[in-house]
CSV table of C-alpha atoms in Angstrom, one decimal:
chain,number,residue,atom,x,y,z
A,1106,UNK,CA,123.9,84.8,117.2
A,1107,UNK,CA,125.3,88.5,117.6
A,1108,UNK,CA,123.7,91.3,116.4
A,1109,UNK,CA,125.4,93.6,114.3
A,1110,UNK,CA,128.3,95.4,116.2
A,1111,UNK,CA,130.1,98.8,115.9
A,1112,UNK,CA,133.1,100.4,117.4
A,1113,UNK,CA,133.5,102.8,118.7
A,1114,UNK,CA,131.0,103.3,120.9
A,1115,UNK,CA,132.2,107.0,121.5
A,1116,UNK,CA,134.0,109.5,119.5
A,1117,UNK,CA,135.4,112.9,120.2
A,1118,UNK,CA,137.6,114.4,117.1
A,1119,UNK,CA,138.0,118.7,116.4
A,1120,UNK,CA,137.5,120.4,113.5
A,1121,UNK,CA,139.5,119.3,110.1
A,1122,UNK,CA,140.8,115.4,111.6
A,1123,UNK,CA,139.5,112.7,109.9
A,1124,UNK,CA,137.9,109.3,111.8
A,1125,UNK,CA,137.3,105.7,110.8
A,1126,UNK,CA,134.2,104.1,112.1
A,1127,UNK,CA,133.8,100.3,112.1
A,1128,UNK,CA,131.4,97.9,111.9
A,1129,UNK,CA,131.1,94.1,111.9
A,1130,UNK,CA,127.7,92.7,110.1
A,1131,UNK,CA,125.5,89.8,111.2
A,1132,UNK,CA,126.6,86.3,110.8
A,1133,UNK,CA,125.5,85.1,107.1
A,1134,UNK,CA,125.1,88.7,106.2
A,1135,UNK,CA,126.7,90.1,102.8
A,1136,UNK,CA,125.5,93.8,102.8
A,1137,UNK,CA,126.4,96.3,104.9
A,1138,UNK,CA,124.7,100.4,105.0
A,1139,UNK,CA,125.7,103.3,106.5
A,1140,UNK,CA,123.6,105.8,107.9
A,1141,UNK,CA,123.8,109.3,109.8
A,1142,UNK,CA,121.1,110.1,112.4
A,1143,UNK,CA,121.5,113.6,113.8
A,1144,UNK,CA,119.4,114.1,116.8
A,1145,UNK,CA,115.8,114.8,116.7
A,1146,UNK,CA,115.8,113.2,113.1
A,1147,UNK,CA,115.7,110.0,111.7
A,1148,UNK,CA,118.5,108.4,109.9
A,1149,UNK,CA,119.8,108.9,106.5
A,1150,UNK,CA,121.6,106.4,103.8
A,1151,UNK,CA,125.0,107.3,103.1
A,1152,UNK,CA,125.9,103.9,101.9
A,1153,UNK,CA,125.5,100.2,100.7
A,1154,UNK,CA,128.1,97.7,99.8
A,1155,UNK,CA,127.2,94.0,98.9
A,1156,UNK,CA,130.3,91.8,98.0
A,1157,UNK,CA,133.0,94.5,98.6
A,1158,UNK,CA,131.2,96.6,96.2
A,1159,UNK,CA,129.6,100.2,96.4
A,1160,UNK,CA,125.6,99.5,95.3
A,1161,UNK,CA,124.4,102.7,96.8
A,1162,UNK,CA,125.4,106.3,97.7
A,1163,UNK,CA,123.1,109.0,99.4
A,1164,UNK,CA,123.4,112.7,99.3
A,1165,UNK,CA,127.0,113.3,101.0
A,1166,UNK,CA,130.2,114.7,100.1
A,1167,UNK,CA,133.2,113.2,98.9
A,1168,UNK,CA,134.4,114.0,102.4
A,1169,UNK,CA,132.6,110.5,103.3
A,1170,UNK,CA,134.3,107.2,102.1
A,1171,UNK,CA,133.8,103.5,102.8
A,1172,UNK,CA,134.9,100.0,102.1
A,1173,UNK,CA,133.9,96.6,102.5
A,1174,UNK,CA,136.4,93.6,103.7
A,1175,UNK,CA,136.2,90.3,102.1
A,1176,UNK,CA,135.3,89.2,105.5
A,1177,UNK,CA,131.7,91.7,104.6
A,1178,UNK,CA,133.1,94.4,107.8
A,1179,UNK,CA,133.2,97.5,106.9
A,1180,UNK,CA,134.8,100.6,107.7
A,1181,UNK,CA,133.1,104.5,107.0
A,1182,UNK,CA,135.9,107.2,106.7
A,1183,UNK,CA,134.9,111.2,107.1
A,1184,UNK,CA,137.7,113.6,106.0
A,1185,UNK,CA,138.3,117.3,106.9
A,1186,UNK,CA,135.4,116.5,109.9
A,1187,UNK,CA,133.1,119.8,109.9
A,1188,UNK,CA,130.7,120.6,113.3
A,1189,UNK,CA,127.8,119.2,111.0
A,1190,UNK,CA,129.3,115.9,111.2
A,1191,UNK,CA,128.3,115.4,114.7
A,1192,UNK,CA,125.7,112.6,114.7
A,1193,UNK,CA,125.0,109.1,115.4
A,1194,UNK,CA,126.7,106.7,112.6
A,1195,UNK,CA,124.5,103.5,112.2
A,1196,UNK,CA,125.2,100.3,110.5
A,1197,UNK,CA,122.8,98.4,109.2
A,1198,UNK,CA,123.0,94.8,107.8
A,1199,UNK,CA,121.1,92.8,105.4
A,1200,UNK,CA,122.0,89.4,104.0
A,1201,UNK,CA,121.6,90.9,99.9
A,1202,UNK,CA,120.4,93.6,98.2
A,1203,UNK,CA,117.4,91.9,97.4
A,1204,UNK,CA,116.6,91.6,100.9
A,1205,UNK,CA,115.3,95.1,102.0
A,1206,UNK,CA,115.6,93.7,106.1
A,1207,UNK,CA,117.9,95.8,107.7
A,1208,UNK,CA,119.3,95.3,111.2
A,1209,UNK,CA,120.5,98.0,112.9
A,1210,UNK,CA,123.6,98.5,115.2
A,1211,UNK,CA,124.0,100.6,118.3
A,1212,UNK,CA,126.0,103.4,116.7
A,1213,UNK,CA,129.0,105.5,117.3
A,1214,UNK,CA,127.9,108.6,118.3
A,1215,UNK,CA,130.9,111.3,116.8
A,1216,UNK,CA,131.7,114.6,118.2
A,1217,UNK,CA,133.0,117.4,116.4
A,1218,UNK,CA,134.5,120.1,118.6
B,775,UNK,CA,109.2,111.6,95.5
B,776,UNK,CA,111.6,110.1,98.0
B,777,UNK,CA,109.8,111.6,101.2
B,778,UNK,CA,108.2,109.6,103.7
B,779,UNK,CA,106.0,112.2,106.0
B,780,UNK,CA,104.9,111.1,109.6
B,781,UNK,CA,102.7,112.4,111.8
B,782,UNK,CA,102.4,113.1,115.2
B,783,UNK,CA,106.3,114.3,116.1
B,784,UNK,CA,105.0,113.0,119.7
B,785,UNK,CA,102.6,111.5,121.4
B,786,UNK,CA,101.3,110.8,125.0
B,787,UNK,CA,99.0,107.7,125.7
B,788,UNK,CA,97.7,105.8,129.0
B,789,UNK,CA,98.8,102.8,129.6
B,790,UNK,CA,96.5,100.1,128.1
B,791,UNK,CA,95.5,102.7,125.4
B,792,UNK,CA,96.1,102.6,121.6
B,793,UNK,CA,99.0,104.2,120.3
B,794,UNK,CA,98.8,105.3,116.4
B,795,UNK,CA,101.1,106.4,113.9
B,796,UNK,CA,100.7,107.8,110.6
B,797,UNK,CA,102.6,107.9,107.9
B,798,UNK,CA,102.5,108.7,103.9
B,799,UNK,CA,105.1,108.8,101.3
B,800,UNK,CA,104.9,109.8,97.7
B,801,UNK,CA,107.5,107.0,95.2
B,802,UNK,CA,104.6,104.7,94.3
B,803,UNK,CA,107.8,102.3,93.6
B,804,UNK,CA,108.4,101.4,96.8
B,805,UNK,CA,107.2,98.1,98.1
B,806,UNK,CA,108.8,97.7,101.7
B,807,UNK,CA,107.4,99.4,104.5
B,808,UNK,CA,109.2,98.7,107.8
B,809,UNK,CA,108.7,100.2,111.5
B,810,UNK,CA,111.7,100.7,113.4
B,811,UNK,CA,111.8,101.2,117.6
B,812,UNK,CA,114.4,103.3,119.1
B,813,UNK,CA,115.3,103.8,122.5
B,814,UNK,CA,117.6,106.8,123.4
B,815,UNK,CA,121.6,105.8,123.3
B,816,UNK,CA,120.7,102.3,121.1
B,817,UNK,CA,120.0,101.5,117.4
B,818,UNK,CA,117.1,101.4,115.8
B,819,UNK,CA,115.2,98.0,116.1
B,820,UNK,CA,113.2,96.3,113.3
B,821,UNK,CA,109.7,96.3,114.8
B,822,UNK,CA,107.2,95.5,112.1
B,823,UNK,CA,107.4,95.5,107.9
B,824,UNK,CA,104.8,95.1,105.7
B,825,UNK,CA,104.8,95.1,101.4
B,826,UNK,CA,102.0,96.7,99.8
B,827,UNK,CA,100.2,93.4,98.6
B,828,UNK,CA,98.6,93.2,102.1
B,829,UNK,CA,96.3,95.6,103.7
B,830,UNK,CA,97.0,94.6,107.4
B,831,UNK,CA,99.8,92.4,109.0
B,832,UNK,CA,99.5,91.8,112.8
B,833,UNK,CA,102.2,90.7,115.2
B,834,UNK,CA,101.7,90.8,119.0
B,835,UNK,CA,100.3,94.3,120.4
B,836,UNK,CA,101.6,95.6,116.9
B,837,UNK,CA,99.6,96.2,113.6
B,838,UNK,CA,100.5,97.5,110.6
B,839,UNK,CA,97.6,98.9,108.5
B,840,UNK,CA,98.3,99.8,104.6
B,841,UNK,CA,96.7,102.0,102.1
B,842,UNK,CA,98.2,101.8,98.8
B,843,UNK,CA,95.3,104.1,97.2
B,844,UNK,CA,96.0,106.7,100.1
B,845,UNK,CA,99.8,105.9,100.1
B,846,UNK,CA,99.3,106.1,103.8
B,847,UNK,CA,100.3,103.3,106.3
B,848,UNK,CA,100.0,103.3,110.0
B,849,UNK,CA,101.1,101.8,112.7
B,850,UNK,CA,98.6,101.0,115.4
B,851,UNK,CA,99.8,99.7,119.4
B,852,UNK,CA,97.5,97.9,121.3
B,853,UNK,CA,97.6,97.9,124.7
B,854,UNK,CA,100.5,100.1,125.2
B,855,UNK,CA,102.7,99.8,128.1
B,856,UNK,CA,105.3,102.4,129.7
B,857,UNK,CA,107.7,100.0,127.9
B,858,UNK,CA,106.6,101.0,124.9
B,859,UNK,CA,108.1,104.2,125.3
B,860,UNK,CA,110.4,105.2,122.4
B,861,UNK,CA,110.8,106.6,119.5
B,862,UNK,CA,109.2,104.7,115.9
B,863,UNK,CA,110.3,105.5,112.7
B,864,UNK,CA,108.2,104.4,109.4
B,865,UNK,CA,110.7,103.9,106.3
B,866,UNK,CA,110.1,102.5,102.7
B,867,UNK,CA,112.3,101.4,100.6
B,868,UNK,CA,112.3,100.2,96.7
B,869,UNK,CA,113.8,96.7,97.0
B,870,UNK,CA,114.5,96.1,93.1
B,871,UNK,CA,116.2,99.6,92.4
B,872,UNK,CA,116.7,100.9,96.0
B,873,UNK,CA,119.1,100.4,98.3
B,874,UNK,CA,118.3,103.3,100.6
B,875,UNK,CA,115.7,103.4,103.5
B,876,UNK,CA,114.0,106.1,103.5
B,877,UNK,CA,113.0,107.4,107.1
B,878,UNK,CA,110.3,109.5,108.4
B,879,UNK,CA,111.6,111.8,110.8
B,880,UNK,CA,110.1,110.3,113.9
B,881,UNK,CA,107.6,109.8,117.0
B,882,UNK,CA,108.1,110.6,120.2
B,883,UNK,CA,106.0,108.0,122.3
B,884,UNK,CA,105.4,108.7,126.1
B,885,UNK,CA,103.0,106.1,127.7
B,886,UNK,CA,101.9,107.4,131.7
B,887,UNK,CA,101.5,105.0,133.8
């Protein structure tokens, strides 16, 4: 079976655009998170959805959106992109919430110029 | 109360040594303690979990000690190999009421050959 997958790979965006980031979960898998790793740290949530619904939101600004497809992709928004926003953006899957296994895709590393 | 502290930030061993990583937190409601394995440019990989009504949980070279008095937990690598090289990241997470991991900011591993 695949593993969780995310596109793009690469990102490259200046100051004040706005970027969508997408992510497709495991097979059999309703939840999707979002995290941000900046380098040198580890990761941190920014969201959950389960069933097309929000279940969790870390410490982030409005700036940050998402949404979950009926197909359980998802897609994370970031408005009004700031130099801080440059990181690695990881989705994780997990087939519910009360299933804390989370599996991890490669990332789309974003950077802000 | 959501911090998960780990200890060392890096780490040297030679090969065929033991490799051990500490970690602590402070939420005495969580009850999911993974390991994660990250190799630079990838996701983080789901190594090792353990819940807090086990003291020890072994899998391959890979051990997982827990201290729920100490709220300490460690991972321990037995016979480490330059493959082992990465970083590891402890989390926790409270399944019922959580739907965040939270990380520990990371080790550095470097086994010589």
């Amino acid at each position: 079976d695949a593993g969780v997958t995310q596109s793009p790979t690469h990102l490259i965006k200046t100051r004040g655009q706005q970027v969508t980031l997408r992510c497709s979960p495991i097979s059999g898998h309703k939840s999707v998170s979002w995290y941000q790793q900046v380098l040198g740290q580890g990761p941190q949530f920014i969201f959950q959805y389960y069933e097309k619904e929000e279940r969790g939101r870390g410490n982030f600004p409005d700036r940050f959106s998402a949404r979950q497809f009926p197909n359980y992709s998802s897609e994370l928004n970031v408005n009004a992109l700031l130099l801080g926003d440059s990181a690695l953006y990881l989705c994780a899957s997990s087939l519910g919430t009360n299933r804390p296994e989370q599996f991890f895709g490669p990332g789309t590393r974003l950077t802000v110029l | 109360q959501q911090q998960v502290k780990q200890s060392p930030q890096s780490l040297i061993v030679q090969k065929g040594g033991i490799s051990i990583i500490n970690c602590a937190y402070e939420n005495t409601a969580f009850d999911y303690f993974p390991w994660y394995q990250q190799f630079p440019g990838k996701g983080p990989a789901l190594l090792i979990a353990i819940r807090p009504d086990v003291s020890e949980k072994k899998e391959g070279r890979f051990t997982i000690s827990f201290n729920k008095s100490a709220k300490q937990f460690s991972l321990h690598i037995m016979d480490s190999q330059p493959g082992d090289s990465a970083t590891y990241f402890c989390a926790a997470i409270h399944n019922q009421a959580g739907t965040a991991l939270i990380f520990g900011k990371g080790t550095t591993l470097s086994v010589s050959s």
